[in-house]
Backbone as a chain_set.jsonl record, in Angstrom:
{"seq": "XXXXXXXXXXXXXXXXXXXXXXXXXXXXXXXXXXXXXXXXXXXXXXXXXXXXXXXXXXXXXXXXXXXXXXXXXXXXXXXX", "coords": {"N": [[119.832, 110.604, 72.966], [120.281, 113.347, 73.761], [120.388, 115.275, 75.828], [122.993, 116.406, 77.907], [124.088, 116.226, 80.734], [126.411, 116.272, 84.121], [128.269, 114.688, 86.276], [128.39, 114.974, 89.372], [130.175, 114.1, 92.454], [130.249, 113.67, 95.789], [132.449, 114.829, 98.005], [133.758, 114.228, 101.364], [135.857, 116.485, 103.949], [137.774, 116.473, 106.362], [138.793, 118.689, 108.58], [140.662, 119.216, 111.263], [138.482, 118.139, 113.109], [136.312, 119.79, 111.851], [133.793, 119.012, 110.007], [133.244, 119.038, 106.704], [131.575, 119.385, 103.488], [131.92, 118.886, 100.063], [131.567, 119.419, 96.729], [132.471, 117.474, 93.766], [133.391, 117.796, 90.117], [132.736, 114.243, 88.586], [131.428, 112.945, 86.629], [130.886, 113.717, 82.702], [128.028, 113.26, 80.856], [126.255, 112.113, 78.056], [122.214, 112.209, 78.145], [119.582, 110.899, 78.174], [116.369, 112.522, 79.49], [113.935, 112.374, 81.186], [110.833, 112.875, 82.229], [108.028, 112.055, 84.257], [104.979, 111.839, 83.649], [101.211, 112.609, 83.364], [99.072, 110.873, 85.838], [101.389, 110.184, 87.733], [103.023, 111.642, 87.502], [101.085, 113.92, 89.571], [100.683, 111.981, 91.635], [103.664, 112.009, 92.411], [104.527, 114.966, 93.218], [102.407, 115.149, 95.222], [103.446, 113.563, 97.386], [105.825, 114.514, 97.446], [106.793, 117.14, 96.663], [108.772, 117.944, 94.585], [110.23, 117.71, 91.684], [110.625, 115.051, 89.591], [112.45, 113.53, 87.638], [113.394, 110.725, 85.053], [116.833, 110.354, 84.29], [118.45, 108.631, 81.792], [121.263, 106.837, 81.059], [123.652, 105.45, 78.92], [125.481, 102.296, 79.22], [128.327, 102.265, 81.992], [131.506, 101.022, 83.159], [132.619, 102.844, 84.624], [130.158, 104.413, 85.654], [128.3, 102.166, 86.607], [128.128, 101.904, 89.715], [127.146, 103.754, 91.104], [126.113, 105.08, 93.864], [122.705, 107.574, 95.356], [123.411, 108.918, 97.706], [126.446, 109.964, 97.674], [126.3, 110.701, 95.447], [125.516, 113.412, 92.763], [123.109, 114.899, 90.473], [123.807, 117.449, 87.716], [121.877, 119.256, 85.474], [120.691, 121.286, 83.852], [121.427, 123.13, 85.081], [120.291, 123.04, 87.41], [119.733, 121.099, 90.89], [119.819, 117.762, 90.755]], "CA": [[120.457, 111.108, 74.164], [120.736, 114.761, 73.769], [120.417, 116.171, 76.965], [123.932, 117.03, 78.469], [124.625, 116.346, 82.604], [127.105, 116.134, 85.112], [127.563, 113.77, 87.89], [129.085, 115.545, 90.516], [130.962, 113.481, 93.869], [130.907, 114.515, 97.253], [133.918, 114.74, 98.792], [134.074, 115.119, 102.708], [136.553, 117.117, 104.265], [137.592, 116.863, 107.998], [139.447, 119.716, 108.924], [140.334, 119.291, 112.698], [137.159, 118.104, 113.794], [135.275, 120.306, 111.095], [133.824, 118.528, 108.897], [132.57, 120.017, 105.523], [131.425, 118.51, 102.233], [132.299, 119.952, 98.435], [131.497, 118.748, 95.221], [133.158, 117.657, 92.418], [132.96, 117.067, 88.542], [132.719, 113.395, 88.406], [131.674, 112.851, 84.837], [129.802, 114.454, 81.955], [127.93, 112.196, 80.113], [124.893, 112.412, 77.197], [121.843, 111.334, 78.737], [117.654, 111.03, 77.923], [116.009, 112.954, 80.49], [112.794, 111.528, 80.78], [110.033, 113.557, 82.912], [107.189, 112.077, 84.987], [103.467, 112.787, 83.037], [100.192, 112.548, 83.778], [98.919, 110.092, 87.379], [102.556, 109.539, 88.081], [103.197, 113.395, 88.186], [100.012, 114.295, 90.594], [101.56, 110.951, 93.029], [104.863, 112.347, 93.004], [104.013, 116.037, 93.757], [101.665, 114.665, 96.75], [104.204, 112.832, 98.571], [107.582, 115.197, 97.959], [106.688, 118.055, 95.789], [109.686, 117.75, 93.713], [110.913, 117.368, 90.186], [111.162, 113.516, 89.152], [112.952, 113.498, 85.899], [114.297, 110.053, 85.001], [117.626, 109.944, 83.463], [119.141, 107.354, 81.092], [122.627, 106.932, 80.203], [124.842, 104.161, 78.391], [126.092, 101.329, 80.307], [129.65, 102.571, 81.866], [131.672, 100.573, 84.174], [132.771, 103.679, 85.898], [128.843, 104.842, 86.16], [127.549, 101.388, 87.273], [128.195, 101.284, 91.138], [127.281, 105.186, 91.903], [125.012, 105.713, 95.268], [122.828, 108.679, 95.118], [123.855, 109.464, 98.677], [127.668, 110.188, 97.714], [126.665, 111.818, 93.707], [124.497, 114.309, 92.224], [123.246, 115.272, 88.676], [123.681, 118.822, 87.423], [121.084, 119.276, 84.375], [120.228, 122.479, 83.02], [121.554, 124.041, 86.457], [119.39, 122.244, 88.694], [120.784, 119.612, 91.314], [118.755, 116.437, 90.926]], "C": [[121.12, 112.439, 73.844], [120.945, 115.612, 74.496], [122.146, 116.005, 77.327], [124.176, 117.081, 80.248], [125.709, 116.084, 82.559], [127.246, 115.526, 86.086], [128.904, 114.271, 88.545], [129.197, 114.553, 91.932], [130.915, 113.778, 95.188], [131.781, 114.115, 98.237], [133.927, 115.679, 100.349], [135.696, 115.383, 102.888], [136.824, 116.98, 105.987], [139.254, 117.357, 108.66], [139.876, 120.271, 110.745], [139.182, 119.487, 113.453], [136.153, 118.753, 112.689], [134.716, 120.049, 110.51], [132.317, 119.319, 107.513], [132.52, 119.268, 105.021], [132.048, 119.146, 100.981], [131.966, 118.817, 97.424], [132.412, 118.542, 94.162], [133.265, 116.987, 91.105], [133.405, 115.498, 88.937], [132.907, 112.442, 86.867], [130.735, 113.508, 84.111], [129.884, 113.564, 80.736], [126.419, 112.841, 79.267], [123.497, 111.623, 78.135], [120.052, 111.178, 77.84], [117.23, 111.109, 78.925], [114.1, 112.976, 79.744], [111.294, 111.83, 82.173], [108.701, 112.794, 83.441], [105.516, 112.383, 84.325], [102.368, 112.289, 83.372], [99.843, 112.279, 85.351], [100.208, 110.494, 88.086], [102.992, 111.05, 88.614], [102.739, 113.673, 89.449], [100.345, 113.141, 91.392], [103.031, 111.922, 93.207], [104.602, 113.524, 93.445], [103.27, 115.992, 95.09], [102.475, 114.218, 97.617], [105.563, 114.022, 98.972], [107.454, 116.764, 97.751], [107.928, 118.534, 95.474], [109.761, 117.257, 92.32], [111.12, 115.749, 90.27], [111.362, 113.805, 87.937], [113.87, 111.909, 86.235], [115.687, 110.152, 84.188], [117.837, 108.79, 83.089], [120.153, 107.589, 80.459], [123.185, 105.918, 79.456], [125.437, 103.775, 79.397], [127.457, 101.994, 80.295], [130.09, 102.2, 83.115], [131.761, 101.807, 85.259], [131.596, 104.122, 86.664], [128.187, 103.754, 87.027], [127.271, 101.315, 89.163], [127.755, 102.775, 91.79], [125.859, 104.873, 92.688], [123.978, 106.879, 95.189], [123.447, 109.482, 96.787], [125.385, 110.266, 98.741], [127.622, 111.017, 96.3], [125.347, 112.343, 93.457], [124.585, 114.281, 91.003], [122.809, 116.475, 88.63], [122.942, 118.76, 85.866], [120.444, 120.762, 84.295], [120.524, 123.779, 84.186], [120.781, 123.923, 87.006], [120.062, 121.429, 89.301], [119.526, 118.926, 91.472], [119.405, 115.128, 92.174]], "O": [[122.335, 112.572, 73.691], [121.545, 116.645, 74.198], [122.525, 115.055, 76.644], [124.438, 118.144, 80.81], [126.291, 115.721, 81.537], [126.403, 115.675, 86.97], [130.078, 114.014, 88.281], [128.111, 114.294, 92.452], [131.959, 114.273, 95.613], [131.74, 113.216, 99.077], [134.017, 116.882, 100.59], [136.588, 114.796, 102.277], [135.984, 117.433, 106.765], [140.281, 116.773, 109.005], [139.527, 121.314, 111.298], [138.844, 120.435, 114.162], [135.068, 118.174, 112.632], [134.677, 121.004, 109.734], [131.178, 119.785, 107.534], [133.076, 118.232, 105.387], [132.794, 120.1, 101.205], [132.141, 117.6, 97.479], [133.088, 119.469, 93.715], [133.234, 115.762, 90.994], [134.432, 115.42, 89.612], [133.764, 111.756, 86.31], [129.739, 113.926, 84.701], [130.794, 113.201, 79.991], [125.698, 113.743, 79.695], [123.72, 110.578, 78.746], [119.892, 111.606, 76.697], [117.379, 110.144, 79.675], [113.465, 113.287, 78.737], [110.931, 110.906, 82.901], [107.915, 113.118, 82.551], [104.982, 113.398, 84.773], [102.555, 111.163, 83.832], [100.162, 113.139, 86.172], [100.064, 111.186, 89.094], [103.213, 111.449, 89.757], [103.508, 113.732, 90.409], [100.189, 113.661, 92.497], [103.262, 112.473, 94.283], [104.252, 113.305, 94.604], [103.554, 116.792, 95.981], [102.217, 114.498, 98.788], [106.082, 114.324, 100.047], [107.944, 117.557, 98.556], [108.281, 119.566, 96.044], [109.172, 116.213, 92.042], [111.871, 115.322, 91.147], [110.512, 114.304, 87.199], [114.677, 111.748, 87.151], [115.401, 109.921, 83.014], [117.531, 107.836, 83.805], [120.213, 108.336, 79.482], [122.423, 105.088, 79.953], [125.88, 104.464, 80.316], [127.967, 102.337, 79.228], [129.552, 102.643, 84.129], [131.22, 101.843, 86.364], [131.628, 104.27, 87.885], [127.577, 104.099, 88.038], [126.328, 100.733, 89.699], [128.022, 102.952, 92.979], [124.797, 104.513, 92.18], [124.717, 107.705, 94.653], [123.876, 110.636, 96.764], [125.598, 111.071, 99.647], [128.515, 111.79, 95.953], [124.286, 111.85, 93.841], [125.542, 113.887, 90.338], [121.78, 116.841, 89.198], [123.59, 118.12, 85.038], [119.486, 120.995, 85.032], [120.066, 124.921, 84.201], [120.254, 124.997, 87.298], [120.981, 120.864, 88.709], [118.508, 119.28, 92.067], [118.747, 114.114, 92.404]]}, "num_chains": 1, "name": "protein.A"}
């Protein structure tokens, strides 16, 4: 686990009626970023045409319960 992310939070905001989002550091953890090859590639590309990279981290209570709807992962300055 050499790779290096970020799991970034999103935190709404509602600002008299306005409502905004923002991000924020969550945690930075080691991970094994684990890429998509051959078939599996040429399927995913057909349906989204997007990046699938799996990550893998170490079990951590705080990590276990995250959504991706509410967190992101920052990796090499990409948002996954």
């Amino acid at each position: 686990m050499q790779e290096k992310i970020t799991i970034q939070k999103r935190t709404v905001n509602d600002n008299n009626g306005d409502i905004t989002s923002s991000w924020e550091n969550f945690a930075a953890v080691h991970a094994y970023a684990n890429g998509l090859s051959g078939n599996e590639l040429i399927e995913a590309r057909k349906v989204n045409q997007e990046n699938s990279i799996k990550f893998t981290v170490r079990y951590s209570k705080k990590l276990s319960k995250l959504n991706p709807q509410d967190y992101r992962i920052i990796w090499r300055g990409e948002v996954f």
